[in-house]
Amino acid sequence: MFDSILIIDFGSQVTQLIARRLREVGVYTEILPCTIDPEKIKAAGPNGIILSGGPNSVALADTPRAPQMVFDLGVPVLGICYGQQTMCAQLGGEVEPGTSREFGRALLEITAQSTLFDGFWQIGGQHAVWMSHGDHVAKLPDGFSVIATSSGAPYAAVADESRHYYGVQFHPEVVHTQNGADLLARFALGICGCTGSWSMAAYRSRAIELIRTKVGDARVICGLSGGVDSSVAAVLIHHAIGDQLTCVFVDHGLLREGEAEEVVSLFSGHYNIPLIHKDASELFLGRLAGVSDPEEKRKIIGSSFIEVFDEEALNIDDAQFLAQGTLYPDVIESISAAGGSAVTIKSHHNVGGLPDDMALELIEPLRELFKDEVRDLGRELGLPDSLVGRHPFPGPGLAIRIPGDITPEKLDILRAADAVYLDEIRKAGLYNKIWQAFAVLLPVKTVGVMGDARSYEYVCALRAVTSSDGMTAESYAFSHEFLTGTATRIVNEVHGVNRVVYDVTSKPPGTIEWE
């Protein structure tokens, strides 16, 4: 087993960044909701625990608290924002509601030396940190002392060095906090004693053993989409159990240009993995006909996938498992930290489990990884960079890139426009600098003049964003020359489009989904 840090999540929007910062220094980190069974915390045997921030007020009696097991294990604990407040309140201190709010940049003054600050902050120094709180700690529990203050938080950082309990009112996980990543690394490596030995090579070996143990002599069906996630999952499972794996590639008629042929060639030809190519485009497009609501589209696609996989499972002897490329952000975004209830962010994924009437058990070998870690694992497994570096493509495919009803004509237009766009990006040497780029066929037609004739055709929107892990994103700043050249090619080469626009919004992306 790896050294590990558990994060108890109280619903902060940036909890995942804590895990990212720690994994960057080789520490395996897992996020658990604050409602988790305490015995699961004990069974995990963590080297340390972090209590995240959250939107609630500790001053209210019915808001979440940390499981008592957190303080019974005898391991170091770091409370961040709400986590600091609930730790202090639960250990005998007091939290004062809403008297001195701080949101955004603040100056932290170091008032005492602490092992939490060793190597980067000294007494008397002032450092920029990021605050986001209305309440603050007003009285410390026995054994705690103040180690830093700010204008709005008299106990901006506190410590009980004997028990290795620490609390900070600011957010060290965000880039706006000076030396924030150093603080988290100091807690994990210096105070908790983690070795920083977690790596993709180690993860690969452990994942293969876990897959072999779970599957035994049974057979696994892997839902292969051709994207990075399902492809890495398929190759990882194949390394573990060989021909016990059968990949099912469902062509739902919503794929990008040439994608079906590429998937079949790579997995059936190059990797020699048993592959069933199921052309179910008529089924999917028939069920999507006339459907405009994007959430309904996603649910139709998700349920249809399950139906197709279940049918294929009947034809494979001893098939007991269905594998899919669920990632850690899928899991976290689909579960409410405070309530544990599923939400609709990832409704095309079966993140919470398969339907009761499906005769397969779910296996998700990537559900502990972020997107960039999946790419690293793919390289560790020897997948070509053309696949590992491919831009993310959502499970519903082009269905959510055609707002409104879907028709074969619209799909043909969008595929052609998207292919031109990506071709121009590759020719400009920009593909690997962009996290994701795609075209959207808007449900709008405009009148234009092309040559000596009027046209009445669709508007195509182009989008490109940069990101490291898909949790936040910024639009990519193309040059004017690139955009005009690409627009000209699309209008000239794609029949059905006479106008092109570029979307410069950042995540969240409004009504156009991009993940």
Short mmCIF file of N, CA, C and O in Angstrom, two decimals, residues 142-252:
data_model
loop_
_atom_site.label_atom_id
_atom_site.label_comp_id
_atom_site.label_asym_id
_atom_site.label_seq_id
_atom_site.Cartn_x
_atom_site.Cartn_y
_atom_site.Cartn_z
N ASP A 142 -7.96 23.91 24.21
CA ASP A 142 -6.76 23.72 25.03
C ASP A 142 -5.67 23.05 24.19
O ASP A 142 -5.94 22.12 23.43
N GLY A 143 -4.46 23.53 24.35
CA GLY A 143 -3.32 22.96 23.66
C GLY A 143 -2.95 23.66 22.37
O GLY A 143 -1.86 23.45 21.83
N PHE A 144 -3.86 24.51 21.83
CA PHE A 144 -3.61 25.24 20.59
C PHE A 144 -3.01 26.61 20.88
O PHE A 144 -3.26 27.22 21.92
N SER A 145 -2.24 27.10 19.92
CA SER A 145 -1.71 28.46 19.99
C SER A 145 -1.78 29.09 18.61
O SER A 145 -1.85 28.39 17.59
N VAL A 146 -1.76 30.42 18.57
CA VAL A 146 -1.82 31.15 17.31
C VAL A 146 -0.44 31.18 16.67
O VAL A 146 0.56 31.45 17.33
N ILE A 147 -0.37 30.91 15.36
CA ILE A 147 0.91 30.98 14.66
C ILE A 147 0.87 31.99 13.52
O ILE A 147 1.92 32.33 12.96
N ALA A 148 -0.34 32.50 13.19
CA ALA A 148 -0.44 33.55 12.16
C ALA A 148 -1.79 34.24 12.27
O ALA A 148 -2.78 33.64 12.71
N THR A 149 -1.82 35.51 11.88
CA THR A 149 -3.05 36.30 11.93
C THR A 149 -3.25 37.04 10.61
O THR A 149 -2.32 37.18 9.81
N SER A 150 -4.48 37.54 10.41
CA SER A 150 -4.77 38.47 9.33
C SER A 150 -5.73 39.52 9.87
O SER A 150 -6.23 39.39 11.00
N SER A 151 -6.01 40.54 9.10
CA SER A 151 -6.86 41.61 9.60
C SER A 151 -8.27 41.14 9.93
O SER A 151 -8.93 41.70 10.80
N GLY A 152 -8.75 40.11 9.25
CA GLY A 152 -10.10 39.62 9.49
C GLY A 152 -10.17 38.31 10.23
O GLY A 152 -11.26 37.80 10.47
N ALA A 153 -9.02 37.74 10.58
CA ALA A 153 -8.99 36.44 11.25
C ALA A 153 -7.90 36.44 12.32
O ALA A 153 -6.72 36.26 12.00
N PRO A 154 -8.25 36.66 13.59
CA PRO A 154 -7.24 36.67 14.65
C PRO A 154 -6.55 35.32 14.83
O PRO A 154 -5.46 35.24 15.39
N TYR A 155 -7.20 34.26 14.36
CA TYR A 155 -6.61 32.92 14.42
C TYR A 155 -6.50 32.36 13.00
O TYR A 155 -7.02 31.31 12.67
N ALA A 156 -5.78 33.11 12.15
CA ALA A 156 -5.68 32.72 10.75
C ALA A 156 -4.93 31.41 10.56
O ALA A 156 -5.16 30.69 9.58
N ALA A 157 -4.03 31.10 11.49
CA ALA A 157 -3.35 29.79 11.50
C ALA A 157 -3.07 29.43 12.94
O ALA A 157 -2.59 30.27 13.72
N VAL A 158 -3.39 28.20 13.30
CA VAL A 158 -3.23 27.75 14.69
C VAL A 158 -2.58 26.37 14.69
O VAL A 158 -2.61 25.66 13.68
N ALA A 159 -2.01 26.01 15.84
CA ALA A 159 -1.33 24.71 15.91
C ALA A 159 -1.36 24.15 17.32
O ALA A 159 -1.27 24.90 18.30
N ASP A 160 -1.51 22.85 17.40
CA ASP A 160 -1.26 22.08 18.61
C ASP A 160 -0.13 21.13 18.25
O ASP A 160 -0.36 20.04 17.72
N GLU A 161 1.10 21.59 18.50
CA GLU A 161 2.27 20.84 18.01
C GLU A 161 2.39 19.47 18.65
O GLU A 161 2.88 18.53 18.02
N SER A 162 1.94 19.32 19.91
CA SER A 162 2.09 18.03 20.60
C SER A 162 1.23 16.94 19.96
O SER A 162 1.63 15.78 19.88
N ARG A 163 0.03 17.32 19.50
CA ARG A 163 -0.85 16.34 18.87
C ARG A 163 -0.77 16.40 17.33
O ARG A 163 -1.45 15.64 16.65
N HIS A 164 0.02 17.32 16.81
CA HIS A 164 0.14 17.51 15.37
C HIS A 164 -1.20 17.87 14.73
O HIS A 164 -1.56 17.35 13.67
N TYR A 165 -1.93 18.78 15.38
CA TYR A 165 -3.17 19.33 14.84
C TYR A 165 -2.89 20.76 14.37
O TYR A 165 -2.32 21.57 15.11
N TYR A 166 -3.33 21.06 13.16
CA TYR A 166 -3.08 22.39 12.58
C TYR A 166 -4.36 22.88 11.90
O TYR A 166 -5.14 22.08 11.37
N GLY A 167 -4.54 24.20 11.92
CA GLY A 167 -5.70 24.77 11.24
C GLY A 167 -5.34 26.08 10.58
O GLY A 167 -4.63 26.90 11.17
N VAL A 168 -5.81 26.27 9.35
CA VAL A 168 -5.57 27.53 8.63
C VAL A 168 -6.91 28.03 8.11
O VAL A 168 -7.72 27.26 7.59
N GLN A 169 -7.16 29.34 8.27
CA GLN A 169 -8.39 29.92 7.80
C GLN A 169 -8.36 30.16 6.29
O GLN A 169 -9.39 30.20 5.63
N PHE A 170 -7.17 30.29 5.72
CA PHE A 170 -7.02 30.54 4.29
C PHE A 170 -6.97 29.23 3.51
O PHE A 170 -6.97 28.14 4.09
N HIS A 171 -6.92 29.35 2.18
CA HIS A 171 -6.90 28.18 1.30
C HIS A 171 -5.52 28.00 0.68
O HIS A 171 -5.19 28.66 -0.31
N PRO A 172 -4.70 27.09 1.21
CA PRO A 172 -3.37 26.88 0.64
C PRO A 172 -3.40 26.17 -0.71
O PRO A 172 -2.41 26.21 -1.45
N GLU A 173 -4.52 25.55 -1.07
CA GLU A 173 -4.58 24.75 -2.29
C GLU A 173 -4.70 25.59 -3.55
O GLU A 173 -4.43 25.09 -4.65
N VAL A 174 -5.13 26.86 -3.43
CA VAL A 174 -5.30 27.70 -4.62
C VAL A 174 -4.01 28.43 -4.95
O VAL A 174 -3.19 28.72 -4.06
N VAL A 175 -3.82 28.76 -6.21
CA VAL A 175 -2.56 29.36 -6.65
C VAL A 175 -2.36 30.76 -6.10
O VAL A 175 -1.25 31.26 -6.07
N HIS A 176 -3.44 31.39 -5.64
CA HIS A 176 -3.36 32.76 -5.13
C HIS A 176 -2.64 32.83 -3.79
O HIS A 176 -2.22 33.90 -3.37
N THR A 177 -2.51 31.70 -3.08
CA THR A 177 -1.83 31.67 -1.79
C THR A 177 -0.34 31.42 -1.99
O THR A 177 0.05 30.39 -2.53
N GLN A 178 0.47 32.38 -1.55
CA GLN A 178 1.92 32.26 -1.66
C GLN A 178 2.42 31.08 -0.84
O GLN A 178 2.10 30.95 0.33
N ASN A 179 3.20 30.18 -1.45
CA ASN A 179 3.75 28.99 -0.79
C ASN A 179 2.66 28.03 -0.30
O ASN A 179 2.93 27.18 0.56
N GLY A 180 1.48 28.14 -0.85
CA GLY A 180 0.41 27.24 -0.42
C GLY A 180 0.73 25.78 -0.70
O GLY A 180 0.48 24.90 0.14
N ALA A 181 1.28 25.49 -1.88
CA ALA A 181 1.64 24.11 -2.21
C ALA A 181 2.75 23.62 -1.28
O ALA A 181 2.78 22.44 -0.90
N ASP A 182 3.67 24.52 -0.87
CA ASP A 182 4.73 24.14 0.06
C ASP A 182 4.15 23.75 1.42
O ASP A 182 4.62 22.82 2.07
N LEU A 183 3.11 24.48 1.85
CA LEU A 183 2.48 24.17 3.13
C LEU A 183 1.86 22.78 3.11
O LEU A 183 2.03 21.99 4.05
N LEU A 184 1.14 22.47 2.05
CA LEU A 184 0.51 21.15 1.95
C LEU A 184 1.56 20.05 1.87
O LEU A 184 1.41 18.98 2.47
N ALA A 185 2.62 20.30 1.11
CA ALA A 185 3.70 19.31 1.01
C ALA A 185 4.39 19.13 2.36
O ALA A 185 4.75 18.00 2.74
N ARG A 186 4.58 20.22 3.08
CA ARG A 186 5.20 20.15 4.41
C ARG A 186 4.35 19.30 5.35
O ARG A 186 4.88 18.48 6.11
N PHE A 187 3.04 19.49 5.30
CA PHE A 187 2.15 18.71 6.16
C PHE A 187 2.25 17.22 5.82
O PHE A 187 2.40 16.38 6.72
N ALA A 188 2.19 16.88 4.54
CA ALA A 188 2.17 15.48 4.13
C ALA A 188 3.52 14.80 4.29
O ALA A 188 3.62 13.70 4.84
N LEU A 189 4.57 15.45 3.80
CA LEU A 189 5.90 14.83 3.79
C LEU A 189 6.64 15.00 5.11
O LEU A 189 7.29 14.07 5.59
N GLY A 190 6.56 16.21 5.68
CA GLY A 190 7.31 16.49 6.89
C GLY A 190 6.62 16.07 8.16
O GLY A 190 7.22 15.42 9.03
N ILE A 191 5.34 16.40 8.28
CA ILE A 191 4.61 16.13 9.53
C ILE A 191 4.00 14.73 9.54
O ILE A 191 4.09 14.02 10.55
N CYS A 192 3.39 14.32 8.44
CA CYS A 192 2.74 13.01 8.38
C CYS A 192 3.72 11.89 8.04
O CYS A 192 3.39 10.71 8.19
N GLY A 193 4.90 12.23 7.55
CA GLY A 193 5.92 11.23 7.26
C GLY A 193 5.70 10.46 5.98
O GLY A 193 6.27 9.36 5.81
N CYS A 194 4.90 10.99 5.06
CA CYS A 194 4.74 10.31 3.77
C CYS A 194 6.06 10.35 3.00
O CYS A 194 6.81 11.33 3.07
N THR A 195 6.33 9.31 2.24
CA THR A 195 7.61 9.20 1.53
C THR A 195 7.59 9.85 0.16
O THR A 195 8.64 10.06 -0.44
N GLY A 196 6.40 10.15 -0.37
CA GLY A 196 6.32 10.73 -1.72
C GLY A 196 6.66 9.73 -2.80
O GLY A 196 7.13 10.10 -3.88
N SER A 197 6.37 8.45 -2.53
CA SER A 197 6.75 7.39 -3.47
C SER A 197 5.64 7.00 -4.44
O SER A 197 5.82 6.10 -5.27
N TRP A 198 4.48 7.66 -4.33
CA TRP A 198 3.39 7.31 -5.23
C TRP A 198 3.73 7.79 -6.64
O TRP A 198 4.09 8.94 -6.86
N SER A 199 3.61 6.90 -7.64
CA SER A 199 3.94 7.24 -9.02
C SER A 199 3.04 6.43 -9.95
O SER A 199 2.35 5.50 -9.51
N MET A 200 3.06 6.76 -11.21
CA MET A 200 2.26 6.01 -12.17
C MET A 200 2.75 4.58 -12.31
O MET A 200 1.96 3.66 -12.50
N ALA A 201 4.04 4.37 -12.22
CA ALA A 201 4.57 3.01 -12.30
C ALA A 201 4.06 2.17 -11.13
O ALA A 201 3.64 1.02 -11.30
N ALA A 202 4.07 2.77 -9.93
CA ALA A 202 3.57 2.06 -8.75
C ALA A 202 2.06 1.85 -8.85
O ALA A 202 1.55 0.78 -8.50
N TYR A 203 1.38 2.86 -9.34
CA TYR A 203 -0.08 2.74 -9.48
C TYR A 203 -0.43 1.64 -10.48
O TYR A 203 -1.35 0.85 -10.24
N ARG A 204 0.31 1.60 -11.58
CA ARG A 204 0.06 0.59 -12.61
C ARG A 204 0.18 -0.82 -12.03
O ARG A 204 -0.70 -1.67 -12.23
N SER A 205 1.25 -1.07 -11.30
CA SER A 205 1.47 -2.40 -10.72
C SER A 205 0.37 -2.77 -9.74
O SER A 205 -0.15 -3.89 -9.76
N ARG A 206 0.01 -1.81 -8.89
CA ARG A 206 -1.04 -2.06 -7.90
C ARG A 206 -2.39 -2.29 -8.57
O ARG A 206 -3.14 -3.20 -8.20
N ALA A 207 -2.71 -1.48 -9.59
CA ALA A 207 -3.99 -1.61 -10.27
C ALA A 207 -4.11 -2.96 -10.96
O ALA A 207 -5.18 -3.59 -10.94
N ILE A 208 -3.04 -3.43 -11.58
CA ILE A 208 -3.06 -4.72 -12.27
C ILE A 208 -3.33 -5.85 -11.28
O ILE A 208 -4.13 -6.76 -11.54
N GLU A 209 -2.69 -5.79 -10.12
CA GLU A 209 -2.91 -6.83 -9.11
C GLU A 209 -4.34 -6.80 -8.58
O GLU A 209 -4.97 -7.84 -8.36
N LEU A 210 -4.87 -5.60 -8.36
CA LEU A 210 -6.24 -5.47 -7.86
C LEU A 210 -7.25 -5.99 -8.89
O LEU A 210 -8.24 -6.65 -8.53
N ILE A 211 -7.00 -5.72 -10.17
CA ILE A 211 -7.90 -6.20 -11.22
C ILE A 211 -7.88 -7.73 -11.27
O ILE A 211 -8.93 -8.38 -11.34
N ARG A 212 -6.69 -8.31 -11.22
CA ARG A 212 -6.56 -9.77 -11.25
C ARG A 212 -7.29 -10.41 -10.07
O ARG A 212 -7.99 -11.43 -10.21
N THR A 213 -7.12 -9.81 -8.88
CA THR A 213 -7.76 -10.36 -7.69
C THR A 213 -9.28 -10.28 -7.79
O THR A 213 -9.99 -11.23 -7.44
N LYS A 214 -9.78 -9.15 -8.25
CA LYS A 214 -11.23 -8.95 -8.33
C LYS A 214 -11.87 -9.81 -9.40
O LYS A 214 -12.94 -10.41 -9.19
N VAL A 215 -11.23 -9.92 -10.56
CA VAL A 215 -11.85 -10.60 -11.70
C VAL A 215 -11.70 -12.11 -11.61
O VAL A 215 -12.62 -12.85 -11.98
N GLY A 216 -10.56 -12.58 -11.14
CA GLY A 216 -10.34 -14.02 -11.09
C GLY A 216 -10.35 -14.63 -12.47
O GLY A 216 -9.65 -14.16 -13.38
N ASP A 217 -11.17 -15.68 -12.67
CA ASP A 217 -11.25 -16.35 -13.96
C ASP A 217 -12.40 -15.84 -14.82
O ASP A 217 -12.65 -16.39 -15.91
N ALA A 218 -13.10 -14.83 -14.36
CA ALA A 218 -14.27 -14.33 -15.08
C ALA A 218 -13.84 -13.51 -16.30
O ALA A 218 -12.66 -13.22 -16.50
N ARG A 219 -14.81 -13.13 -17.08
CA ARG A 219 -14.55 -12.30 -18.26
C ARG A 219 -15.07 -10.89 -18.01
O ARG A 219 -16.02 -10.67 -17.26
N VAL A 220 -14.43 -9.93 -18.67
CA VAL A 220 -14.76 -8.51 -18.52
C VAL A 220 -15.13 -7.94 -19.88
O VAL A 220 -14.45 -8.19 -20.88
N ILE A 221 -16.21 -7.17 -19.91
CA ILE A 221 -16.56 -6.40 -21.10
C ILE A 221 -16.19 -4.95 -20.82
O ILE A 221 -16.56 -4.39 -19.79
N CYS A 222 -15.44 -4.34 -21.72
CA CYS A 222 -15.06 -2.94 -21.55
C CYS A 222 -15.76 -2.09 -22.59
O CYS A 222 -15.68 -2.36 -23.79
N GLY A 223 -16.44 -1.06 -22.12
CA GLY A 223 -17.08 -0.13 -23.03
C GLY A 223 -16.06 0.81 -23.63
O GLY A 223 -15.57 1.72 -22.96
N LEU A 224 -15.71 0.59 -24.88
CA LEU A 224 -14.65 1.34 -25.53
C LEU A 224 -15.24 2.44 -26.41
O LEU A 224 -16.01 2.16 -27.33
N SER A 225 -14.89 3.68 -26.09
CA SER A 225 -15.39 4.80 -26.89
C SER A 225 -14.37 5.31 -27.89
O SER A 225 -14.71 5.98 -28.85
N GLY A 226 -13.09 5.00 -27.65
CA GLY A 226 -12.03 5.53 -28.49
C GLY A 226 -11.35 6.74 -27.89
O GLY A 226 -10.33 7.21 -28.39
N GLY A 227 -11.93 7.27 -26.80
CA GLY A 227 -11.31 8.38 -26.11
C GLY A 227 -10.19 7.92 -25.20
O GLY A 227 -9.91 6.72 -25.07
N VAL A 228 -9.53 8.87 -24.55
CA VAL A 228 -8.38 8.56 -23.71
C VAL A 228 -8.76 7.65 -22.56
O VAL A 228 -8.10 6.64 -22.28
N ASP A 229 -9.84 7.98 -21.86
CA ASP A 229 -10.17 7.29 -20.62
C ASP A 229 -10.48 5.81 -20.85
O ASP A 229 -9.88 4.93 -20.21
N SER A 230 -11.41 5.52 -21.73
CA SER A 230 -11.77 4.12 -21.96
C SER A 230 -10.63 3.34 -22.61
O SER A 230 -10.46 2.14 -22.35
N SER A 231 -9.83 4.02 -23.42
CA SER A 231 -8.69 3.34 -24.07
C SER A 231 -7.64 2.93 -23.05
O SER A 231 -7.13 1.80 -23.08
N VAL A 232 -7.31 3.83 -22.13
CA VAL A 232 -6.33 3.51 -21.09
C VAL A 232 -6.88 2.41 -20.19
O VAL A 232 -6.16 1.47 -19.81
N ALA A 233 -8.17 2.50 -19.84
CA ALA A 233 -8.78 1.47 -19.01
C ALA A 233 -8.69 0.11 -19.69
O ALA A 233 -8.37 -0.90 -19.06
N ALA A 234 -8.97 0.06 -20.99
CA ALA A 234 -8.96 -1.20 -21.73
C ALA A 234 -7.57 -1.82 -21.76
O ALA A 234 -7.40 -3.02 -21.51
N VAL A 235 -6.56 -1.01 -22.05
CA VAL A 235 -5.19 -1.54 -22.14
C VAL A 235 -4.70 -1.97 -20.76
O VAL A 235 -4.03 -3.00 -20.62
N LEU A 236 -5.04 -1.22 -19.71
CA LEU A 236 -4.66 -1.61 -18.35
C LEU A 236 -5.26 -2.96 -17.99
O LEU A 236 -4.57 -3.85 -17.45
N ILE A 237 -6.55 -3.13 -18.26
CA ILE A 237 -7.21 -4.39 -17.94
C ILE A 237 -6.64 -5.53 -18.78
O ILE A 237 -6.45 -6.65 -18.28
N HIS A 238 -6.32 -5.24 -20.04
CA HIS A 238 -5.72 -6.28 -20.90
C HIS A 238 -4.36 -6.71 -20.36
O HIS A 238 -4.02 -7.89 -20.43
N HIS A 239 -3.58 -5.77 -19.84
CA HIS A 239 -2.31 -6.13 -19.21
C HIS A 239 -2.54 -7.05 -18.02
O HIS A 239 -1.69 -7.91 -17.73
N ALA A 240 -3.67 -6.88 -17.34
CA ALA A 240 -3.93 -7.66 -16.13
C ALA A 240 -4.47 -9.05 -16.44
O ALA A 240 -4.04 -10.03 -15.82
N ILE A 241 -5.40 -9.17 -17.39
CA ILE A 241 -6.11 -10.45 -17.56
C ILE A 241 -6.09 -10.96 -19.00
O ILE A 241 -6.70 -11.99 -19.29
N GLY A 242 -5.41 -10.27 -19.89
CA GLY A 242 -5.27 -10.76 -21.26
C GLY A 242 -6.59 -10.96 -21.98
O GLY A 242 -7.46 -10.09 -21.96
N ASP A 243 -6.76 -12.15 -22.58
CA ASP A 243 -7.93 -12.40 -23.42
C ASP A 243 -9.22 -12.63 -22.63
O ASP A 243 -10.26 -12.92 -23.22
N GLN A 244 -9.16 -12.51 -21.32
CA GLN A 244 -10.40 -12.52 -20.54
C GLN A 244 -11.19 -11.22 -20.77
O GLN A 244 -12.35 -11.12 -20.38
N LEU A 245 -10.55 -10.25 -21.39
CA LEU A 245 -11.19 -8.98 -21.70
C LEU A 245 -11.73 -8.98 -23.13
O LEU A 245 -11.03 -9.38 -24.06
N THR A 246 -12.96 -8.54 -23.28
CA THR A 246 -13.52 -8.27 -24.60
C THR A 246 -14.01 -6.83 -24.62
O THR A 246 -14.78 -6.42 -23.75
N CYS A 247 -13.52 -6.06 -25.58
CA CYS A 247 -13.96 -4.67 -25.71
C CYS A 247 -15.18 -4.60 -26.62
O CYS A 247 -15.24 -5.28 -27.65
N VAL A 248 -16.13 -3.80 -26.21
CA VAL A 248 -17.31 -3.57 -27.03
C VAL A 248 -17.30 -2.10 -27.45
O VAL A 248 -17.39 -1.21 -26.61
N PHE A 249 -17.14 -1.89 -28.72
CA PHE A 249 -17.12 -0.53 -29.26
C PHE A 249 -18.47 -0.25 -29.89
O PHE A 249 -18.84 -0.84 -30.90
N VAL A 250 -19.22 0.62 -29.26
CA VAL A 250 -20.55 0.97 -29.74
C VAL A 250 -20.46 2.22 -30.59
O VAL A 250 -20.13 3.30 -30.11
N ASP A 251 -20.78 2.07 -31.85
CA ASP A 251 -20.84 3.21 -32.76
C ASP A 251 -22.27 3.75 -32.68
O ASP A 251 -23.18 3.22 -33.29
N HIS A 252 -22.43 4.82 -31.91
CA HIS A 252 -23.77 5.36 -31.72
C HIS A 252 -24.14 6.41 -32.76
O HIS A 252 -25.19 7.05 -32.67
#
